[in-house]
XYZ file of C-alpha atoms in Angstrom:
457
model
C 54.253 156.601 180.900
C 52.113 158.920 182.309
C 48.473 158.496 181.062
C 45.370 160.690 181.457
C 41.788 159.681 180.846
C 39.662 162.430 179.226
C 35.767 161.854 178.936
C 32.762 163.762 177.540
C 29.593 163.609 177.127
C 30.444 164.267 173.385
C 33.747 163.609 171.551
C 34.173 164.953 167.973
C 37.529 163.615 166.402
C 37.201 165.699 163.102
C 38.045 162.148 161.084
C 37.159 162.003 157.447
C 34.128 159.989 158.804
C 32.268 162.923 160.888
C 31.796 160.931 163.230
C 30.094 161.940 166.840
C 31.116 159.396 169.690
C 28.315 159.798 172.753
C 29.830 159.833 176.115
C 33.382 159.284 174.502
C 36.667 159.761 175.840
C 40.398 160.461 174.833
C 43.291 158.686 176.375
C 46.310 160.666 176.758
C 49.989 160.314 177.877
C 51.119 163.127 179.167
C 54.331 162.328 179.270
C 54.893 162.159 175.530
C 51.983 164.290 174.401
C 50.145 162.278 172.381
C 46.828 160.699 171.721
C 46.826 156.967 172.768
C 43.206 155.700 171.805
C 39.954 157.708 171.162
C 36.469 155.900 171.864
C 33.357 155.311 174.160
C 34.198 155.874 177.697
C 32.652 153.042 179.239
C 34.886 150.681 177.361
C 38.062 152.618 177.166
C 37.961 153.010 181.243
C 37.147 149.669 181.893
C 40.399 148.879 180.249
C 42.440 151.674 181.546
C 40.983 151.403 185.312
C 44.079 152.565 186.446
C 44.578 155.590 184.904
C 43.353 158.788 186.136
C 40.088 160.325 185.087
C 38.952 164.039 184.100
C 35.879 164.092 183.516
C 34.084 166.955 181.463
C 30.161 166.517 181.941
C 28.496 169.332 179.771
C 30.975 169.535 177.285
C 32.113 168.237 174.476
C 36.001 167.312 173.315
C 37.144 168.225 169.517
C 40.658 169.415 168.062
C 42.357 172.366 168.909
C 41.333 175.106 166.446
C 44.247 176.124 163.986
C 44.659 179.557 163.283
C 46.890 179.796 159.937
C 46.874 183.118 159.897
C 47.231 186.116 161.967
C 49.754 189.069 163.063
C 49.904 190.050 166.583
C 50.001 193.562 167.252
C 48.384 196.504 169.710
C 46.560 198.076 167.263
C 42.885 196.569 167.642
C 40.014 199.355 167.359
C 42.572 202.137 166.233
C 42.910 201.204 162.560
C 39.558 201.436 160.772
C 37.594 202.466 157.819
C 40.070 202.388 155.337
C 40.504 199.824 152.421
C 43.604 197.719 152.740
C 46.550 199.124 150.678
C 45.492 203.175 152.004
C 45.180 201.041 155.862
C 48.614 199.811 155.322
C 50.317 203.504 154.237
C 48.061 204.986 156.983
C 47.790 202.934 160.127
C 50.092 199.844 159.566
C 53.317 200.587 157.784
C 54.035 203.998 160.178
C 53.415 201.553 163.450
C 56.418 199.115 161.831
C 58.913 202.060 161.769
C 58.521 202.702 165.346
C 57.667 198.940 166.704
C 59.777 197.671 169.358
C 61.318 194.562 170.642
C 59.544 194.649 173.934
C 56.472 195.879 172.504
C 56.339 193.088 170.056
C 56.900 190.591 172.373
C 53.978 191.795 174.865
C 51.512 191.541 171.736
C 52.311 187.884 171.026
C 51.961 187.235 174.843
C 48.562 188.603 174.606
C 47.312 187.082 170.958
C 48.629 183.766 172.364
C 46.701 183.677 175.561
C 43.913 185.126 173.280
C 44.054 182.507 171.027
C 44.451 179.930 174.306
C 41.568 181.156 175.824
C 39.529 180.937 172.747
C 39.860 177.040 171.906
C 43.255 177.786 169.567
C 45.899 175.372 169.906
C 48.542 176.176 166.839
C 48.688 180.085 165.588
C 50.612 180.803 162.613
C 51.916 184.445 163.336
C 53.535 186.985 160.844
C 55.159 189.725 163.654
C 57.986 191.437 163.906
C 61.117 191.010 166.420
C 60.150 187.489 167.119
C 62.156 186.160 169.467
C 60.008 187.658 171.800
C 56.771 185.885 169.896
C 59.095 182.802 170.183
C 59.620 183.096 174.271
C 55.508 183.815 174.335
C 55.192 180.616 172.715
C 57.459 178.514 174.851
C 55.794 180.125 177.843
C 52.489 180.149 177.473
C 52.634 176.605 176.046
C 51.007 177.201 172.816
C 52.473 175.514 169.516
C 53.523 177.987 167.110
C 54.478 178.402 163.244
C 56.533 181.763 163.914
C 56.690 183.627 160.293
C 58.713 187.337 160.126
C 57.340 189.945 158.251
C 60.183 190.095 155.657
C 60.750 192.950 153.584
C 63.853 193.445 150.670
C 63.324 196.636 149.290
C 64.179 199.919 149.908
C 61.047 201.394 150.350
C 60.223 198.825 153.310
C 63.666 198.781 154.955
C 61.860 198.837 158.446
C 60.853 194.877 158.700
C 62.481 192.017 158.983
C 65.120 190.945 156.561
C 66.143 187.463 155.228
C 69.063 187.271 157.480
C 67.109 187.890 160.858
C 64.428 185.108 159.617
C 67.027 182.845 158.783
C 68.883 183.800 162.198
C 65.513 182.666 163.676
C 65.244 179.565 162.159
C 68.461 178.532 163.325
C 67.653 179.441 167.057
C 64.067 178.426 167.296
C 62.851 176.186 164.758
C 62.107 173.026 166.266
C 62.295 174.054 169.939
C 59.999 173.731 173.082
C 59.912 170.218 172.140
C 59.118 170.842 168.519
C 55.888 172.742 169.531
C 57.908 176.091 167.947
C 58.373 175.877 164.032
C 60.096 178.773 162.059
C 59.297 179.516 158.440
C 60.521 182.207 155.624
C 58.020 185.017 155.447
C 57.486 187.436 152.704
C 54.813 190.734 153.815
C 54.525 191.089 150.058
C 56.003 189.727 146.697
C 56.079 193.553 145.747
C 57.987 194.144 149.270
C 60.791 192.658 148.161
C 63.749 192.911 145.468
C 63.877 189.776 142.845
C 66.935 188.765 144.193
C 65.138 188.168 147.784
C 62.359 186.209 145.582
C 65.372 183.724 144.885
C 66.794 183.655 148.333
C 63.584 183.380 150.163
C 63.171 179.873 148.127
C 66.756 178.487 148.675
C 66.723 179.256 152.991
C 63.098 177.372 152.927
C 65.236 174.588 150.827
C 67.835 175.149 152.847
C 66.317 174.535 156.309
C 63.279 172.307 155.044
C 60.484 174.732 156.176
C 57.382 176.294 154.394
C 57.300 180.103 152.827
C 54.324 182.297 154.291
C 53.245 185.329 152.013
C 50.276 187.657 150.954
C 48.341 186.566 147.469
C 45.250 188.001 145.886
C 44.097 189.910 148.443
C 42.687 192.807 146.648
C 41.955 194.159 143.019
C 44.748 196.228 143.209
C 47.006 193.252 144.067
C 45.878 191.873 140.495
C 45.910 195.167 138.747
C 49.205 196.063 139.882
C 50.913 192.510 139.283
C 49.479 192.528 136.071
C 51.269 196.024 135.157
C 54.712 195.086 136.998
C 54.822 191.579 135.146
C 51.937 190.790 133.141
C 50.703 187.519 134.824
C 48.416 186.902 138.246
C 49.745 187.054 141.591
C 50.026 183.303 141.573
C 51.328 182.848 138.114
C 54.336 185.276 139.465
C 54.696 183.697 142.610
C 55.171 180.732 140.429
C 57.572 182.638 137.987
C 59.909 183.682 140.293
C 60.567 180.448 142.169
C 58.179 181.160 145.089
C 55.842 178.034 144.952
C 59.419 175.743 144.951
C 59.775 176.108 148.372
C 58.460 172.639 150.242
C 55.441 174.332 151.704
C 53.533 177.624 150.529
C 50.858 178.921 152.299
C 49.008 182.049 150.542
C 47.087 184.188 152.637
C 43.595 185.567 151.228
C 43.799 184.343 148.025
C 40.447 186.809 147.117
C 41.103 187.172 143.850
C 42.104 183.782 142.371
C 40.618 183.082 139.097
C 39.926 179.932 137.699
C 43.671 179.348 136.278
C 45.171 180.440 139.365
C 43.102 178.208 141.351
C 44.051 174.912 138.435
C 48.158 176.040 138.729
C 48.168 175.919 142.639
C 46.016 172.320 142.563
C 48.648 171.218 139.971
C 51.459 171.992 142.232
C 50.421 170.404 145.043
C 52.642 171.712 148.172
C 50.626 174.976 148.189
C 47.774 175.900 150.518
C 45.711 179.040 150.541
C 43.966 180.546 154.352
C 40.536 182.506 154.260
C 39.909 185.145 156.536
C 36.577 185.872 155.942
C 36.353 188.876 158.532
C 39.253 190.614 157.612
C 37.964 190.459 153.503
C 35.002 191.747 154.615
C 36.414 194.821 157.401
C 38.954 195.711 155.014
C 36.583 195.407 151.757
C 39.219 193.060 150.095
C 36.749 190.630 148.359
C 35.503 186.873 148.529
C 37.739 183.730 148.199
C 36.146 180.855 146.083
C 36.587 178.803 148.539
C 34.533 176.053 147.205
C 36.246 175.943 143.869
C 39.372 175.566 146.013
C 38.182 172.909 147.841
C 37.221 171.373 144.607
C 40.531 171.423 143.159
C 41.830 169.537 145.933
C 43.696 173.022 147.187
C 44.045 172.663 151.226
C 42.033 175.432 152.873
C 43.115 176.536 156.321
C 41.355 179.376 158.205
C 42.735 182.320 159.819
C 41.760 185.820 162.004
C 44.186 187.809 160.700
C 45.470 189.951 163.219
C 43.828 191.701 165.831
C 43.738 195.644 164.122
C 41.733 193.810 161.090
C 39.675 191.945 163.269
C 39.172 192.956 166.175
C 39.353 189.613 167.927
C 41.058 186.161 167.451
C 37.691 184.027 168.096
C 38.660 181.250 165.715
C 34.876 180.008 166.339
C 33.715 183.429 165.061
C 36.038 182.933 161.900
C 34.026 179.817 161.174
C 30.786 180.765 161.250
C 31.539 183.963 159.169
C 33.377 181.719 156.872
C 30.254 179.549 156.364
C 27.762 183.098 155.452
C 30.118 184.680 153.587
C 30.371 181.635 151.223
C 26.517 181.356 151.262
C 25.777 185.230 150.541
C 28.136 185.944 148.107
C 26.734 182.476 146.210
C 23.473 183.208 146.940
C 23.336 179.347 148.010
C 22.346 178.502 151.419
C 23.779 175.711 151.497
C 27.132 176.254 150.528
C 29.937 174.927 152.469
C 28.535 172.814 154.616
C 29.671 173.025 158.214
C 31.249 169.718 158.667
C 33.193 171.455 155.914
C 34.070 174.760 158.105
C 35.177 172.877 161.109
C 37.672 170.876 158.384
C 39.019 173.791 157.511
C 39.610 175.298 161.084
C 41.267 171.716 161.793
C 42.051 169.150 159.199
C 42.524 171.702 156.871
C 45.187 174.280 158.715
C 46.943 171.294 159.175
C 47.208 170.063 155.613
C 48.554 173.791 154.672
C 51.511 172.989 157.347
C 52.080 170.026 156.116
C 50.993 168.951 159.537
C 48.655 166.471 158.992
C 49.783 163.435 160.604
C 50.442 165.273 163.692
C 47.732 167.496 164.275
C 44.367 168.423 163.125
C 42.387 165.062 164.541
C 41.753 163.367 167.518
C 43.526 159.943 166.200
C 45.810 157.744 167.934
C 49.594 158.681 167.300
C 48.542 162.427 166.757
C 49.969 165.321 169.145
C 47.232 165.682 172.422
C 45.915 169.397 170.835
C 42.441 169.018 172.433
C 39.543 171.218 173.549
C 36.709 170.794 175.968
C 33.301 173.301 174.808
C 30.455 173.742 176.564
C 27.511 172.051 175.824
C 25.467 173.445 179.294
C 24.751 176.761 177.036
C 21.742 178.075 175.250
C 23.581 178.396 172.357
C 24.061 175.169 171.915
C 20.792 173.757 172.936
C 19.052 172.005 171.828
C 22.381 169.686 171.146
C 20.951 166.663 168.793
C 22.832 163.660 167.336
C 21.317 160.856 165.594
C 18.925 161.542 162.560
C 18.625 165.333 163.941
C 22.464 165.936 164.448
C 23.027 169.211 164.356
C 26.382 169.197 166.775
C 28.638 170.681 163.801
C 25.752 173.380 162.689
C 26.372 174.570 166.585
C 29.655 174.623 166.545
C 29.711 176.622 163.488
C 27.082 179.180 163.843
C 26.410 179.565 167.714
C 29.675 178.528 169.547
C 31.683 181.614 170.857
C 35.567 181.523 172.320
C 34.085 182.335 175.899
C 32.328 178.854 175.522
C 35.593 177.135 175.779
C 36.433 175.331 178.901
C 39.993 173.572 178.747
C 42.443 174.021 176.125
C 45.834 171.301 176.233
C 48.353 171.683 173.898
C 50.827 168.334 173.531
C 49.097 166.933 176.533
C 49.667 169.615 178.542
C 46.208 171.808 180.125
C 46.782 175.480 179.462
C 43.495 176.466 179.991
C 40.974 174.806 182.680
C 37.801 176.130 183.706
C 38.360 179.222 181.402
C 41.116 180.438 182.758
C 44.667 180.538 181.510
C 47.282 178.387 183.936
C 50.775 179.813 182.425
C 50.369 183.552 183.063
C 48.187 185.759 184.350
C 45.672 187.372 181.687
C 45.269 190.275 183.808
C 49.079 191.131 183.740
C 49.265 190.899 180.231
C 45.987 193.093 179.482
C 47.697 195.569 182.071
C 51.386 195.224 180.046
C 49.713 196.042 176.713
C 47.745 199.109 178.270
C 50.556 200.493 179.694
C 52.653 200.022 176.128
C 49.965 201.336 174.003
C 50.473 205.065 174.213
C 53.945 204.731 173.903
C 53.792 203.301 170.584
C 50.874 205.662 169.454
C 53.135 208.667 170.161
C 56.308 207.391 168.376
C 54.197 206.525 165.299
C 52.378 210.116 165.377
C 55.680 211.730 165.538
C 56.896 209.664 162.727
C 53.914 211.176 160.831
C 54.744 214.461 161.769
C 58.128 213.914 160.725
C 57.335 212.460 157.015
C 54.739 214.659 156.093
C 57.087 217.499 156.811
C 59.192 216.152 154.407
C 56.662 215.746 151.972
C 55.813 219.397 152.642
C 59.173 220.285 151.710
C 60.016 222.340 155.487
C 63.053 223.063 156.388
């Protein structure tokens, strides 16, 4: 057994308890990646004298962030303005016709190191091609919940289909030592045919893995679902067999109402992610999240991807997630933050199903740890005690740059800022050099289709 001694001046395990442990430390073994005790560093080194020491003065340790949902993609700053079904039509749907393997594969190598970089240990990623997102993974070290945009329908024959998710379950899921996971994704209930509804559920049965899918996300999702069917997104998600897989995780979720909200608690194997930034960019709406977390609904957090965000700051998503919830309430103290940094731990890894392996710093869990400064002015003053105020920092004034070390499964991808398994400047440089390549395929699509629509010859 090979152990490691981590120790802070500030250790936050994100237990049910909040608790804060001064000067604390984390034993890990390396070996098998996970967490073998979590206290105060004087006592847990005078019993481990042996083991080797890194020490993080200035910083404090906490779970690795959980980003349950995003898309890669090479799109970020080129797809604006728009509300979200015209953004799809316009910007999104046209780049999916002309994607390509190797261009989706040099996204996820950049969102991942992103994501690294920025204190994110586990991304769940709805992409295209993902093999490639599935090689990023493995490489770059970061644990993954890989999730294929799936489309059944003849209108969106340019995604994924059942068969190449199920092909990628049964060459990925469970490998780089069970750090890659592969679910059954759906873009869209209205993406697909009912018989795909049906076959969706039995490969998740099948395989015993979750089902991944966009839900209440705008007033037009409701409207239209409403005139196809006349229920709710959720109430037809749960008419046509898609809450029966083991695991559901429903992205958005803006528009639940009240019954929605009561069927998904009821179910119990269903989990909904809030991305605040993206509801806001793309003028989608607000989730009630606190009626969720009322319910007893597991809340994860998530960027979306990088065209309808702009950035995959996980520490950014939390602090908009706490003043969105306070502004559209008109309560300032809505969601607390012990609450936020739940949700961008504890709670992503309830809506895997994850819990008892990530999510915490406990004994038994998976090593997912990251060191943040504490040496900044946004975090000072840094208070515990009867003025704690730790969590309020790392909610509303902690960036992604402020992260020092990331490790994923006791492994350090990330020390002293930079990223150890590839070099961010060659993947910054493979993007750039991808980028216009893509952009001229999808605006000679364009040309092509509205031709068509034209009616030229």
């Amino acid at each position: 057994m090979s152990k490691l001694l981590l120790r802070a001046d500030h250790v936050v395990p994100m237990t049910s308890d909040h608790k804060v442990i001064e000067d604390g430390a984390v034993l890990v073994d390396t070996g098998s990646g996970q967490i073998l005790e979590v206290g105060e560093g004087a006592d847990l080194l005078a019993r481990h004298a042996e083991v080797s020491v890194q020490a993080f003065p200035g910083r404090l340790l906490m779970p690795g962030l959980i980003n349950a949902h995003c898309h890669s993609g090479l799109l970020r700053g080129t797809a604006e303005g728009l509300p979200v079904w015209q953004w799809l039509q316009e910007f999104i749907d046209p780049m999916h016709r002309v994607l390509s393997a190797r261009d989706a594969e040099i996204a996820s190598r950049l969102c991942y190191a992103e994501a690294l970089l920025s204190g994110t240990t586990t991304v769940v990623d709805m992409w295209r091609f993902m093999e490639g997102s599935a090689r990023a993974a493995r490489d770059l070290g970061i644990r993954a919940v890989l999730v294929p945009y799936v489309a059944e329908h003849p209108d969106h024959d340019y995604f994924e289909t059942l068969d190449s998710n199920e092909a990628l379950i049964q060459g990925w899921h469970g490998q780089a030592q069970g750090r890659i996971q592969v679910w059954v994704g759906l873009e869209h209930m209205f993406y697909a045919v009912p018989e795909a509804w049906q076959r969706a559920t039995a490969i998740c049965r099948a395989h015993g893995v979750g089902l991944h899918t966009h839900s209440n996300e705008s007033q037009v999702d409701v409207t239209e679902t409403l005139k196809r069917y006349g229920l709710r997104p959720a109430q037809a998600l749960e008419k046509f067999g898609l809450l029966d897989a083991p695991r559901v995780m429903l992205a958005h979720g803006c528009w639940l109402d009240d019954s929605e909200i009561a069927l998904l608690a009821a179910r119990g194997n269903v989990g909904v992610i809030h991305n605040p930034t993206s509801n806001m960019k793309l003028a989608s709406g607000v989730a009630p999240i606190e009626k969720l977390l009322a319910a007893g609904v597991p809340v994860g957090l998530g960027t979306d991807g990088e065209k309808e965000n702009n950035n995959l700051d996980m520490f950014e998503e939390m602090k908009f997630a706490s003043l969105l919830t306070k502004v559209s309430s008109m309560n300032a103290a809505a969601l607390d933050s012990w609450q936020v940094c739940w949700m961008a731990t504890m709670g992503g890894a309830q809506t895997l199903g994850l819990e008892q392996r990530i999510g915490s710093l406990e004994p038994g869990k998976q090593a997912d740890i990251v060191a943040v400064r504490t040496d900044t002015p946004r975090m000072t003053p840094l208070l515990t005690g009867r003025y704690l105020n730790l969590h309020h920092n790392l909610v509303h004034a902690v960036q992604g740059g402020d992260v020092d070390m990331t490790m994923v499964a006791g492994q350090v991808l990330v020390e002293g800022g930079r990223l150890r398994t590839a070099r961010i400047e060659s993947l910054i440089a493979e993007a750039n050099a991808a980028v216009p390549g893509l952009f001229e395929r999808r605006e000679a699509w364009l040309k092509g289709h509205r031709a068509v629509a034209r009616g030229d010859s």
